[in-house]
Short mmCIF file of C-alpha atoms in Angstrom, two decimals:
data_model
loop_
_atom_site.label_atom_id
_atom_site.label_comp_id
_atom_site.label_asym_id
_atom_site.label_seq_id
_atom_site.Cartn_x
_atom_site.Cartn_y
_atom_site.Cartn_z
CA UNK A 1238 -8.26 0.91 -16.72
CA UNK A 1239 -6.57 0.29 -13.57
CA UNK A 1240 -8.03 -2.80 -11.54
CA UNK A 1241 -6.68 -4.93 -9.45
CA UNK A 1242 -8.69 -8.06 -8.21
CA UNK A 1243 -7.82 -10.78 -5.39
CA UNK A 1244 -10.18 -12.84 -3.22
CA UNK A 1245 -11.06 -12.17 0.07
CA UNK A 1246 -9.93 -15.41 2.25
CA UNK A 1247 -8.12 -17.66 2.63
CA UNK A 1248 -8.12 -20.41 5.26
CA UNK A 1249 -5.17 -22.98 5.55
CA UNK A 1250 -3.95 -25.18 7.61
CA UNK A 1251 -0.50 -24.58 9.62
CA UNK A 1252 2.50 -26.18 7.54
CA UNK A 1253 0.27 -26.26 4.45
CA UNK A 1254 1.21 -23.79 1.67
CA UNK A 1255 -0.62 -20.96 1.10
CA UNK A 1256 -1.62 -19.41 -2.86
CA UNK A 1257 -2.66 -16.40 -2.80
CA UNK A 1258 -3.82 -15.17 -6.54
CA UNK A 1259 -4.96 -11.81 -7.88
CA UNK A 1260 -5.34 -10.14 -11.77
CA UNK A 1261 -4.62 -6.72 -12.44
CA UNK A 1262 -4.87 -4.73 -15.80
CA UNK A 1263 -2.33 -2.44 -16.56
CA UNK A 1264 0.37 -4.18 -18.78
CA UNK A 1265 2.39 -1.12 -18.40
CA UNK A 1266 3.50 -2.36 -15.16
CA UNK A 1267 7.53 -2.76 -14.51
CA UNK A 1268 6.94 -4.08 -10.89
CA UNK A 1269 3.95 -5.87 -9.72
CA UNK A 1270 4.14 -6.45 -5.87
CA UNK A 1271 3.02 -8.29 -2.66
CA UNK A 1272 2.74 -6.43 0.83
CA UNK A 1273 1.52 -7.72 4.05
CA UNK A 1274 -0.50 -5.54 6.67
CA UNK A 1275 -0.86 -6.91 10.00
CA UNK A 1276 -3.63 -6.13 12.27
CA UNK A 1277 -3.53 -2.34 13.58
CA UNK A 1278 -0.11 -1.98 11.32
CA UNK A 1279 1.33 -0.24 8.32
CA UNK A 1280 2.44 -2.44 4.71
CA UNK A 1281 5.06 -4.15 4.61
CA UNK A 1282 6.85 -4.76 1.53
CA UNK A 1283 7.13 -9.27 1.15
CA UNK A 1284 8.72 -9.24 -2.34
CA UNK A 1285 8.03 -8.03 -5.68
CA UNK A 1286 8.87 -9.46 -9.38
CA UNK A 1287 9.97 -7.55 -12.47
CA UNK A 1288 7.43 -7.47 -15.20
CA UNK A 1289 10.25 -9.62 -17.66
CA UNK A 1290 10.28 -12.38 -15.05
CA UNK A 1291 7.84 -15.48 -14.55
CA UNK A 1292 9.11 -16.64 -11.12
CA UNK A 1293 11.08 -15.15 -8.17
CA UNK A 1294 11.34 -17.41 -5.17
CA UNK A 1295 12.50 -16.07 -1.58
CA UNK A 1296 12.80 -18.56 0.83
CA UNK A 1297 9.30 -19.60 1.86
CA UNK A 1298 8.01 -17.62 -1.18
CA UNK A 1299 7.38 -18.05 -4.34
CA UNK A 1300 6.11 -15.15 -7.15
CA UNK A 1301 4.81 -16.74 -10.09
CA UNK A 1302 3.89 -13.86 -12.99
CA UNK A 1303 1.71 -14.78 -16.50
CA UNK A 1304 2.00 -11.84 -18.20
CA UNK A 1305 -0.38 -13.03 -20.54
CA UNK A 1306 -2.91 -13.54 -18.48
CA UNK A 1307 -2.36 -10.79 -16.26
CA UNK A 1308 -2.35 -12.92 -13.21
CA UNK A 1309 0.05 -13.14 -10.35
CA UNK A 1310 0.52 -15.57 -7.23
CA UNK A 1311 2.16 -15.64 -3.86
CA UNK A 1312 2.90 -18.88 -2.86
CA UNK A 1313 3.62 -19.04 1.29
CA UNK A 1314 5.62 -22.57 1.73
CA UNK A 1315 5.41 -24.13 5.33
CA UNK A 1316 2.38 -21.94 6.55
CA UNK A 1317 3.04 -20.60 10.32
CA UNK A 1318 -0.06 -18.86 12.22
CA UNK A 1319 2.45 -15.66 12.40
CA UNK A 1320 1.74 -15.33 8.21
CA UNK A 1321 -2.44 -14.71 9.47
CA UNK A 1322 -2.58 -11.11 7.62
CA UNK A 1323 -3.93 -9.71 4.76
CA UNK A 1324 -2.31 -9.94 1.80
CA UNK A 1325 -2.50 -7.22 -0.85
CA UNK A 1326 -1.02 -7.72 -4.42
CA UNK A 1327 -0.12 -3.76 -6.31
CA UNK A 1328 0.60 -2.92 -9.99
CA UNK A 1329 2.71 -0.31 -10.55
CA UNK A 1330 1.14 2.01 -13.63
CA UNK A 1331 3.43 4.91 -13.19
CA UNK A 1332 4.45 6.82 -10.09
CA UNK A 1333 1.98 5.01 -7.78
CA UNK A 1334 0.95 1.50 -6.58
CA UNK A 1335 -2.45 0.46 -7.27
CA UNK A 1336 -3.82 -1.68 -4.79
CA UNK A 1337 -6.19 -4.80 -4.97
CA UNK A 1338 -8.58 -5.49 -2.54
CA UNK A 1339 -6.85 -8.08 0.19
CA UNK A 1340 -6.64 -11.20 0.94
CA UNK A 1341 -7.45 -12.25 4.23
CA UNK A 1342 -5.26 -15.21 5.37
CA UNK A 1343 -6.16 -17.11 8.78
CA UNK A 1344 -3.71 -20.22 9.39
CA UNK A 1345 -5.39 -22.44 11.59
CA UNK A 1346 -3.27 -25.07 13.62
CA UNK B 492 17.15 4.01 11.41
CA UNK B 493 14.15 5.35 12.63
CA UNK B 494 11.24 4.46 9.91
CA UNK B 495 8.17 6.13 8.74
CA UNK B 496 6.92 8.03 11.28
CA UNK B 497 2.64 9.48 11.19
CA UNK B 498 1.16 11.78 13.74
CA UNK B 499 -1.63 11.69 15.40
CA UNK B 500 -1.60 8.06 15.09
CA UNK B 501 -5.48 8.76 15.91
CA UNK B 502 -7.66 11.57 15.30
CA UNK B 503 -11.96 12.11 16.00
CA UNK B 504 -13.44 14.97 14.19
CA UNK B 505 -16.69 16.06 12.97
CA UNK B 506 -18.51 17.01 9.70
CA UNK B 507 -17.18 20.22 8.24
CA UNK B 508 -13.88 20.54 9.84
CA UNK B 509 -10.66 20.58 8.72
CA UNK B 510 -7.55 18.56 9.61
CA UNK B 511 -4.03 18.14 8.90
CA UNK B 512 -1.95 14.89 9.13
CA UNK B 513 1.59 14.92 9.17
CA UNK B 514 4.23 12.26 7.57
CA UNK B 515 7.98 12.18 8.43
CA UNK B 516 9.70 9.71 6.11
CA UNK B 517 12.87 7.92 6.82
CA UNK B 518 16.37 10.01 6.28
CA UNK B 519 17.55 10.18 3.07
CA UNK B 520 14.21 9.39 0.83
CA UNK B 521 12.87 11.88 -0.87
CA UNK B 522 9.27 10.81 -2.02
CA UNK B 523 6.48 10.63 -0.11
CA UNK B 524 2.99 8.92 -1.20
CA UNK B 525 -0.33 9.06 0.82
CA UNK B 526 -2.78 6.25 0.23
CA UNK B 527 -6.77 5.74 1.98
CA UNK B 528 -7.15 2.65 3.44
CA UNK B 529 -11.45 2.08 3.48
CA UNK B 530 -13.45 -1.52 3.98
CA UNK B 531 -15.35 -0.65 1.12
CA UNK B 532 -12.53 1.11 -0.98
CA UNK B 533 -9.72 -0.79 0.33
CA UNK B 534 -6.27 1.22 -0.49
CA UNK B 535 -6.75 4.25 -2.90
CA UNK B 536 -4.06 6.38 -3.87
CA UNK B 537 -3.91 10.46 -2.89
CA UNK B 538 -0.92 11.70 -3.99
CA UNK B 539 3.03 11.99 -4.40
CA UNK B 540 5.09 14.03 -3.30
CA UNK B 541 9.24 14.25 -4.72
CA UNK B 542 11.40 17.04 -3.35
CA UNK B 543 8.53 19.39 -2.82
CA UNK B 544 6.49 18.65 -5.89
CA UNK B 545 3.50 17.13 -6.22
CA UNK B 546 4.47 14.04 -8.95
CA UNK B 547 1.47 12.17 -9.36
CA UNK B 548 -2.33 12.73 -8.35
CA UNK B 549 -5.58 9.96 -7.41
CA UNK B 550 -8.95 10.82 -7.92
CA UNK B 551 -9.79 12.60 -5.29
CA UNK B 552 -11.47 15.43 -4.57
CA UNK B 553 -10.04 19.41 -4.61
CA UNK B 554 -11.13 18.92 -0.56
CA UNK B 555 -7.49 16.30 -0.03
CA UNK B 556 -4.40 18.40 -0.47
CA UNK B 557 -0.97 17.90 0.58
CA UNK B 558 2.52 19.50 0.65
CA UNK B 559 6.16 18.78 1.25
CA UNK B 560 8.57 20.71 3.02
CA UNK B 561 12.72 20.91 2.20
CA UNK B 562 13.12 17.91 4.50
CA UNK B 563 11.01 15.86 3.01
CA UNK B 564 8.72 15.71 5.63
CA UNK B 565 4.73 15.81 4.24
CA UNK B 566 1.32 17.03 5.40
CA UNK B 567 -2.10 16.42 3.81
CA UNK B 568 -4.88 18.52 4.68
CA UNK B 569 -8.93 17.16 4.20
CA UNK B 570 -11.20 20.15 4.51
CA UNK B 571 -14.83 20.38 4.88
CA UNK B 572 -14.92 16.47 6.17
CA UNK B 573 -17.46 13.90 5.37
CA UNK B 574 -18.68 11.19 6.98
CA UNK B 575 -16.90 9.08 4.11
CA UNK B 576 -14.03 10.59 4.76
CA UNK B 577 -13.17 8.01 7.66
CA UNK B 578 -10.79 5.67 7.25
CA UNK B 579 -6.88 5.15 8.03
CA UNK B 580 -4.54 6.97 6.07
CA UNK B 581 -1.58 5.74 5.37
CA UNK B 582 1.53 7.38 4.28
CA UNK B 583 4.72 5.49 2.32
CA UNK B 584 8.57 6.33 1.38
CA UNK B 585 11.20 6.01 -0.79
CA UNK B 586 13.95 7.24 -2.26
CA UNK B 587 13.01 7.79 -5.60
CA UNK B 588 9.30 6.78 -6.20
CA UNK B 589 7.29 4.11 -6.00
CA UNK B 590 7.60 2.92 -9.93
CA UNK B 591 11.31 1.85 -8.79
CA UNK B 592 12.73 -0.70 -7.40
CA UNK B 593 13.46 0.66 -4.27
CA UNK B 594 11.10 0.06 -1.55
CA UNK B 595 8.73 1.91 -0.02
CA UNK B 596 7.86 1.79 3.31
CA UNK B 597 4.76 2.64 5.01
CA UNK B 598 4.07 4.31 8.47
CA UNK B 599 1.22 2.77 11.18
CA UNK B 600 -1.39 5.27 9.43
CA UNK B 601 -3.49 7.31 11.47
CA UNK B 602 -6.94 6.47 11.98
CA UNK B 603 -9.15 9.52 11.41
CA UNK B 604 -12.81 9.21 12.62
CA UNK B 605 -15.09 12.11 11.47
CA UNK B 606 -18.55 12.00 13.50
#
């Protein structure tokens, strides 16, 4: 089945780093991605990792993939209060992204 | 280069009408993918559309349609609306699809509120 799973919040403190986690299902997945949606705003693409890979970094962040385990994590270096957004992780089971839930990140200073 | 572009940005209707949202993606990419953004769904896909054919299809119901015209640009059509039917739709391109590694980029959505 197609599921993709991430918790809700997230509360950090400004120059802290941020994980972000989330578990999805579908092994068939080449790309497995991270967008960002601002309040009152579209997606935005933040990065994405090839299924082969176990790490991509991009300055201040950091993919980390366990294929085995199905799990992926964003990793936000340096926290600033302009990364408060929600996060959504998406698998990529054929031609269509499959979203999980959000992750609601406030960075307090 | 302009980006994705969604009209009416925001949109009130009531049960049993119809409505049609439009989608103009950015020059050059050729698919177009709609998505439902809910608080208690969060972000379901609708459809795909790639150089006028529907690619791919959600689980929606036969009410959520959608076409694409010769330049790419996309409508989706809700008839017969529910109260569920609220939410912000969002609409996302691409040049070749979303399974690639080409990026797709969404529009603002428009918020459609059905009373």
């Amino acid at each position: 089945g197609e599921d993709v799973e991430q918790s809700l919040f997230l509360s950090v403190r400004e120059g802290d780093s941020s994980v972000i986690n989330c578990t999805y299902t579908d092994s068939s997945s080449t790309y497995l991605y991270w967008y960002k949606q601002e309040p009152g705003a579209g997606l935005q693409l933040l990065t994405y990792i090839f299924s082969n890979m176990d790490m991509k970094q991009d300055q201040r962040l950091t993919v980390l993939l366990n294929k085995k385990d199905k799990h992926l994590s964003l990793r936000i270096a340096d926290t600033q209060t302009g990364d408060s957004a929600i996060y959504f992780c998406a698998e990529s089971p054929g031609d269509k992204l499959i979203f999980g839930t959000g992750t609601r990140l406030q960075v307090f200073p | 280069k302009a980006g994705v572009t969604q009209t009416p940005r925001y949109l009130i209707k009531t049960r049993g009408q119809q409505v049609t949202l439009s989608c103009s993606p950015i020059s050059g990419h050729r698919s177009v993918s709609w998505y439902q953004q809910t608080p208690g769904q969060g972000l379901q896909f609708l459809f795909e559309y790639f150089s006028e054919t529907q690619r791919n299809k959600g689980n929606f119901p036969g009410r959520f349609s959608g076409r694409q015209f010769s330049n790419s640009r996309s409508e989706m059509n809700v008839s017969t609306l529910e109260l569920g039917d609220s939410a912000l739709y969002l609409c996302a391109s691409s040049f070749n699809g979303p399974q690639h590694d080409n990026e797709q980029f969404f529009g603002p959505g428009t918020r459609l509120t059905v009373l």
